[in-house]
CSV table of C-alpha atoms and ligand atoms in Angstrom, one decimal:
chain,number,residue,atom,x,y,z
A,1,UNK,CA,0.0,0.0,0.0
A,2,UNK,CA,1.3,3.5,-0.8
A,3,UNK,CA,2.5,5.6,2.2
A,4,UNK,CA,-0.4,7.4,3.9
A,5,UNK,CA,-0.5,11.1,3.7
A,6,UNK,CA,0.7,12.3,7.1
A,7,UNK,CA,-1.8,14.0,9.5
A,8,UNK,CA,-0.6,16.6,11.9
A,9,UNK,CA,-3.2,17.3,14.6
A,10,UNK,CA,-3.1,20.0,17.3
A,11,UNK,CA,-4.8,19.4,20.6
A,12,UNK,CA,-5.3,22.8,22.2
A,13,UNK,CA,-6.7,21.2,25.4
A,14,UNK,CA,-8.3,23.7,27.7
A,15,UNK,CA,-6.6,26.8,26.2
A,16,UNK,CA,-7.7,29.8,24.2
A,17,UNK,CA,-10.6,32.1,24.5
A,18,UNK,CA,-12.4,33.0,21.3
A,19,UNK,CA,-10.3,35.9,20.0
A,20,UNK,CA,-7.0,34.1,20.6
A,21,UNK,CA,-8.2,30.8,19.2
A,22,UNK,CA,-9.6,32.4,16.0
A,23,UNK,CA,-6.4,34.3,15.6
A,24,UNK,CA,-4.3,31.2,16.0
A,25,UNK,CA,-6.6,29.4,13.5
A,26,UNK,CA,-6.2,32.3,11.1
A,27,UNK,CA,-2.4,32.2,11.3
A,28,UNK,CA,-2.3,28.5,10.8
A,29,UNK,CA,-4.8,28.5,7.9
A,30,UNK,CA,-3.1,31.3,6.1
A,31,UNK,CA,0.2,29.5,6.0
A,32,UNK,CA,-1.0,25.9,5.3
A,33,UNK,CA,-1.7,26.1,1.6
A,34,UNK,CA,1.6,24.6,0.3
A,35,UNK,CA,1.9,21.7,2.8
A,36,UNK,CA,1.6,18.2,1.6
A,37,UNK,CA,0.4,16.8,4.9
A,38,UNK,CA,-3.1,17.0,6.3
A,39,UNK,CA,-3.6,19.5,9.1
A,40,UNK,CA,-6.2,19.5,11.9
A,41,UNK,CA,-6.7,21.6,15.0
A,42,UNK,CA,-8.8,20.6,18.0
A,43,UNK,CA,-9.9,23.6,20.0
A,44,UNK,CA,-12.1,23.6,23.1
A,45,UNK,CA,-15.8,22.9,22.4
A,46,UNK,CA,-16.7,26.5,23.2
A,47,UNK,CA,-14.8,27.8,20.2
A,48,UNK,CA,-15.1,24.9,17.8
A,49,UNK,CA,-17.6,26.7,15.6
A,50,UNK,CA,-15.7,30.0,15.2
A,51,UNK,CA,-12.5,28.1,14.6
A,52,UNK,CA,-14.1,25.8,12.1
A,53,UNK,CA,-15.6,28.8,10.3
A,54,UNK,CA,-12.3,30.6,10.3
A,55,UNK,CA,-10.7,27.5,8.7
A,56,UNK,CA,-13.5,26.9,6.2
A,57,UNK,CA,-11.6,27.9,3.1
A,58,UNK,CA,-8.2,26.6,4.1
A,59,UNK,CA,-6.5,23.3,4.0
A,60,UNK,CA,-6.9,22.9,7.8
A,61,UNK,CA,-9.7,20.9,9.4
A,62,UNK,CA,-11.2,21.3,12.8
A,63,UNK,CA,-11.9,18.6,15.4
A,64,UNK,CA,-13.3,18.1,18.9
A,65,UNK,CA,-11.4,16.9,21.9
A,66,UNK,CA,-14.1,14.5,23.2
A,67,UNK,CA,-17.7,13.6,22.9
A,68,UNK,CA,-20.3,11.7,24.9
A,69,UNK,CA,-21.4,8.3,23.7
A,70,UNK,CA,-25.1,9.0,24.0
A,71,UNK,CA,-27.1,10.8,21.2
A,72,UNK,CA,-28.7,13.2,23.7
A,73,UNK,CA,-30.1,13.3,27.2
A,74,UNK,CA,-29.4,14.3,30.8
A,75,UNK,CA,-25.6,14.6,30.6
A,76,UNK,CA,-24.8,18.0,32.1
A,77,UNK,CA,-21.7,19.6,30.6
A,78,UNK,CA,-21.2,17.0,27.9
A,79,UNK,CA,-21.5,17.3,24.1
A,80,UNK,CA,-22.7,14.5,21.7
A,81,UNK,CA,-20.8,13.4,18.6
A,82,UNK,CA,-23.5,15.0,16.5
A,83,UNK,CA,-23.0,18.3,18.3
A,84,UNK,CA,-19.3,18.2,17.7
A,85,UNK,CA,-20.0,17.6,14.0
A,86,UNK,CA,-22.6,20.3,13.9
A,87,UNK,CA,-20.1,22.8,15.2
A,88,UNK,CA,-17.9,22.1,12.2
A,89,UNK,CA,-15.6,19.2,13.2
A,90,UNK,CA,-14.5,16.4,11.0
A,91,UNK,CA,-12.6,14.6,13.7
A,92,UNK,CA,-12.8,14.0,17.4
A,93,UNK,CA,-10.1,13.0,19.8
A,94,UNK,CA,-11.2,10.1,22.1
A,95,UNK,CA,-9.6,8.4,25.1
A,96,UNK,CA,-6.8,11.0,25.6
A,97,UNK,CA,-4.7,10.1,28.6
A,98,UNK,CA,-5.9,13.2,30.4
A,99,UNK,CA,-9.4,11.7,30.3
A,100,UNK,CA,-8.4,8.1,30.9
A,101,UNK,CA,-6.1,8.9,33.8
A,102,UNK,CA,-7.6,12.2,35.1
A,103,UNK,CA,-11.2,11.3,34.7
A,104,UNK,CA,-11.2,7.5,34.9
A,105,UNK,CA,-12.3,6.9,31.3
A,106,UNK,CA,-12.2,3.1,30.5
A,107,UNK,CA,-11.5,1.3,27.3
A,108,UNK,CA,-15.2,0.3,27.2
A,109,UNK,CA,-16.2,4.0,27.4
A,110,UNK,CA,-13.7,4.9,24.7
A,111,UNK,CA,-15.2,2.2,22.5
A,112,UNK,CA,-18.7,3.5,23.0
A,113,UNK,CA,-17.6,7.0,22.2
A,114,UNK,CA,-15.8,5.7,19.0
A,115,UNK,CA,-19.1,4.1,17.9
A,116,UNK,CA,-20.9,7.3,18.5
A,117,UNK,CA,-18.3,9.3,16.6
A,118,UNK,CA,-18.6,6.9,13.6
A,119,UNK,CA,-22.4,7.0,13.7
A,120,UNK,CA,-22.2,10.8,13.6
A,121,UNK,CA,-19.8,10.7,10.6
A,122,UNK,CA,-16.8,11.8,12.5
A,123,UNK,CA,-13.2,10.4,12.2
A,124,UNK,CA,-12.3,9.1,15.7
A,125,UNK,CA,-8.7,9.7,16.8
A,126,UNK,CA,-8.4,7.0,19.5
A,127,UNK,CA,-5.6,7.5,21.9
A,128,UNK,CA,-3.7,4.7,23.6
A,129,UNK,CA,-0.4,4.6,25.6
A,130,UNK,CA,1.4,3.2,28.6
A,131,UNK,CA,2.2,4.9,31.9
A,132,UNK,CA,5.8,5.2,33.0
A,133,UNK,CA,5.2,2.4,35.6
A,134,UNK,CA,3.9,0.1,32.8
A,135,UNK,CA,6.9,0.8,30.6
A,136,UNK,CA,9.3,0.2,33.5
A,137,UNK,CA,7.6,-3.1,34.1
A,138,UNK,CA,8.0,-4.1,30.5
A,139,UNK,CA,4.3,-4.1,29.8
A,140,UNK,CA,4.1,-1.5,27.1
A,141,UNK,CA,3.1,-3.7,24.2
A,142,UNK,CA,0.6,-5.7,26.3
A,143,UNK,CA,-1.0,-2.4,27.4
A,144,UNK,CA,-1.3,-1.3,23.8
A,145,UNK,CA,-2.9,-4.6,22.8
A,146,UNK,CA,-5.4,-4.4,25.6
A,147,UNK,CA,-6.3,-0.8,24.9
A,148,UNK,CA,-6.7,-1.4,21.2
A,149,UNK,CA,-8.9,-4.5,21.8
A,150,UNK,CA,-11.0,-2.7,24.3
A,151,UNK,CA,-11.3,0.8,22.7
A,152,UNK,CA,-11.9,0.0,19.1
A,153,UNK,CA,-15.4,-1.3,18.0
A,154,UNK,CA,-15.5,-4.9,16.6
A,155,UNK,CA,-17.1,-3.8,13.4
A,156,UNK,CA,-17.0,-0.8,11.1
A,157,UNK,CA,-13.4,0.4,11.8
A,158,UNK,CA,-11.8,1.7,8.6
A,159,UNK,CA,-9.0,4.0,7.5
A,160,UNK,CA,-11.6,6.5,6.6
A,161,UNK,CA,-13.2,6.7,10.0
A,162,UNK,CA,-10.4,5.9,12.5
A,163,UNK,CA,-7.0,7.1,13.4
A,164,UNK,CA,-5.0,5.7,16.3
A,165,UNK,CA,-2.7,7.9,18.3
A,166,UNK,CA,0.1,6.3,20.3
A,167,UNK,CA,0.8,8.7,23.3
A,168,UNK,CA,3.0,7.4,26.0
A,169,UNK,CA,1.5,9.0,29.1
A,170,UNK,CA,4.9,9.9,30.6
A,171,UNK,CA,5.9,11.8,27.4
A,172,UNK,CA,2.8,14.1,27.3
A,173,UNK,CA,3.7,17.6,28.3
A,174,UNK,CA,7.0,16.5,29.9
A,175,UNK,CA,9.6,17.3,27.2
A,176,UNK,CA,10.6,13.6,27.3
A,177,UNK,CA,10.1,11.3,24.4
A,178,UNK,CA,10.7,7.6,23.8
A,179,UNK,CA,13.7,6.6,21.7
A,180,UNK,CA,13.1,6.2,18.0
A,181,UNK,CA,13.5,2.4,18.5
A,182,UNK,CA,10.8,2.5,21.2
A,183,UNK,CA,8.5,4.5,18.9
A,184,UNK,CA,9.1,2.0,16.0
A,185,UNK,CA,8.4,-1.0,18.3
A,186,UNK,CA,5.2,0.5,19.6
A,187,UNK,CA,3.9,1.6,16.2
A,188,UNK,CA,4.9,-1.7,14.6
A,189,UNK,CA,3.1,-3.6,17.3
A,190,UNK,CA,0.0,-1.4,16.8
A,191,UNK,CA,0.0,-2.1,13.1
A,192,UNK,CA,0.4,-5.8,13.5
A,193,UNK,CA,-2.4,-5.9,16.1
A,194,UNK,CA,-4.7,-4.0,13.8
A,195,UNK,CA,-3.8,-6.3,10.9
A,196,UNK,CA,-4.8,-9.3,13.0
A,197,UNK,CA,-8.2,-7.7,13.7
A,198,UNK,CA,-8.9,-5.9,10.4
A,199,UNK,CA,-6.7,-7.5,7.7
A,200,UNK,CA,-5.6,-5.3,4.9
A,201,UNK,CA,-7.7,-2.4,6.1
A,202,UNK,CA,-5.2,-1.9,8.9
A,203,UNK,CA,-2.8,-0.5,6.4
A,204,UNK,CA,-5.2,2.4,5.8
A,205,UNK,CA,-5.4,3.5,9.4
A,206,UNK,CA,-3.1,6.4,10.3
A,207,UNK,CA,-1.0,5.9,13.4
A,208,UNK,CA,0.0,9.2,15.0
A,209,UNK,CA,2.8,9.6,17.6
A,210,UNK,CA,2.0,12.1,20.4
A,211,UNK,CA,4.1,13.2,23.4
A,212,UNK,CA,6.4,16.2,23.4
A,213,UNK,CA,6.7,16.5,19.7
A,214,UNK,CA,8.3,19.8,18.8
A,215,UNK,CA,9.9,21.4,15.7
A,216,UNK,CA,13.3,20.1,16.9
A,217,UNK,CA,12.4,16.4,17.1
A,218,UNK,CA,9.5,16.2,14.6
A,219,UNK,CA,11.4,15.3,11.5
A,220,UNK,CA,13.1,12.2,13.1
A,221,UNK,CA,9.9,11.1,14.9
A,222,UNK,CA,7.9,11.4,11.8
A,223,UNK,CA,10.4,9.5,9.7
A,224,UNK,CA,10.0,6.3,11.9
A,225,UNK,CA,8.3,3.4,10.2
A,226,UNK,CA,4.5,3.3,10.8
A,227,UNK,CA,4.4,6.9,12.1
A,228,UNK,CA,1.8,8.5,9.9
A,229,UNK,CA,1.6,11.8,11.7
A,230,UNK,CA,1.6,13.5,15.1
A,231,UNK,CA,-0.8,14.6,17.8
A,232,UNK,CA,0.7,17.8,19.2
A,233,UNK,CA,-0.2,19.4,22.5
A,234,UNK,CA,1.9,22.3,23.7
A,235,UNK,CA,3.6,23.1,20.4
A,236,UNK,CA,0.2,23.4,18.6
A,237,UNK,CA,-0.6,26.5,20.6
A,238,UNK,CA,1.9,28.5,18.6
A,239,UNK,CA,1.4,28.9,14.8
A,240,UNK,CA,5.1,28.9,14.0
A,241,UNK,CA,5.8,25.8,16.0
A,242,UNK,CA,2.8,23.9,14.7
A,243,UNK,CA,3.6,24.9,11.1
A,244,UNK,CA,7.2,23.9,11.5
A,245,UNK,CA,6.1,20.4,12.6
A,246,UNK,CA,3.8,20.3,9.6
A,247,UNK,CA,6.7,21.3,7.3
A,248,UNK,CA,8.8,18.5,8.9
A,249,UNK,CA,6.0,16.0,8.1
A,250,UNK,CA,5.9,17.2,4.5
A,251,UNK,CA,9.7,17.0,4.1
B,301,LIG,C1,-1.2,15.7,23.9
B,301,LIG,O1,-1.8,16.2,24.8
B,301,LIG,O2,-1.8,14.9,23.1
B,301,LIG,C2,0.2,15.9,23.7
B,301,LIG,C3,0.9,15.1,22.9
B,301,LIG,O3,0.8,16.9,24.4
B,301,LIG,P1,2.3,17.5,24.3
B,301,LIG,O4,2.6,17.6,22.8
B,301,LIG,O5,2.3,18.8,25.0
B,301,LIG,O6,3.2,16.5,25.0
């Protein structure tokens, strides 16, 4: 199968009020036209619509950071997958470690959300990754297998509706990254696991690396086998840094 076009996705987390977020989106959108990778920014839900509208005529897509698994109902503070799509998103991040570990989100919950995202026509970016204790105990690949098996639906997963992001928990926001060999081993394992479950379709699923990716390390991380893009937190809050990572993906 031909190499997948790389996807560089920015996770803005709980940052940016409307004017700053729209300004950042404008700066990214205005400078993204010559890039050969796909670009996505995931702002907070409160500014998803103005950010998506700002990016409407650019090469940059907008995504949500989470959605509830139910279609509607008494879920104070939550947003459904359809609401995320209605606000202008094409993608939604699911199972980010800050939700798994900070809010107790389980694999089963991530799977239910993934199903809801697919039903709403969204591309689910399903995040998995080991903690530092799990890595130290030599459990990384087992953890990834378990999270994949539990978080992805049994049916309907394709390269058109699902992206998997490998994000070692200990690398997120810390400035630390795995070695290139460790990234290659994790991504190779994810691809093999997906192949066992999905056959040839596994080759169409983008695998993103996330965890302290910066302009300085992006080119080497993005050149690792089976790394089809990046999920970027801190460095996505600055247009220059985010675009430099995108340029590294395109190089
Ligand atoms: C993330 O939150 O998904 C992430 C990768 O953050 P950072 O790039 O800041 O490590």
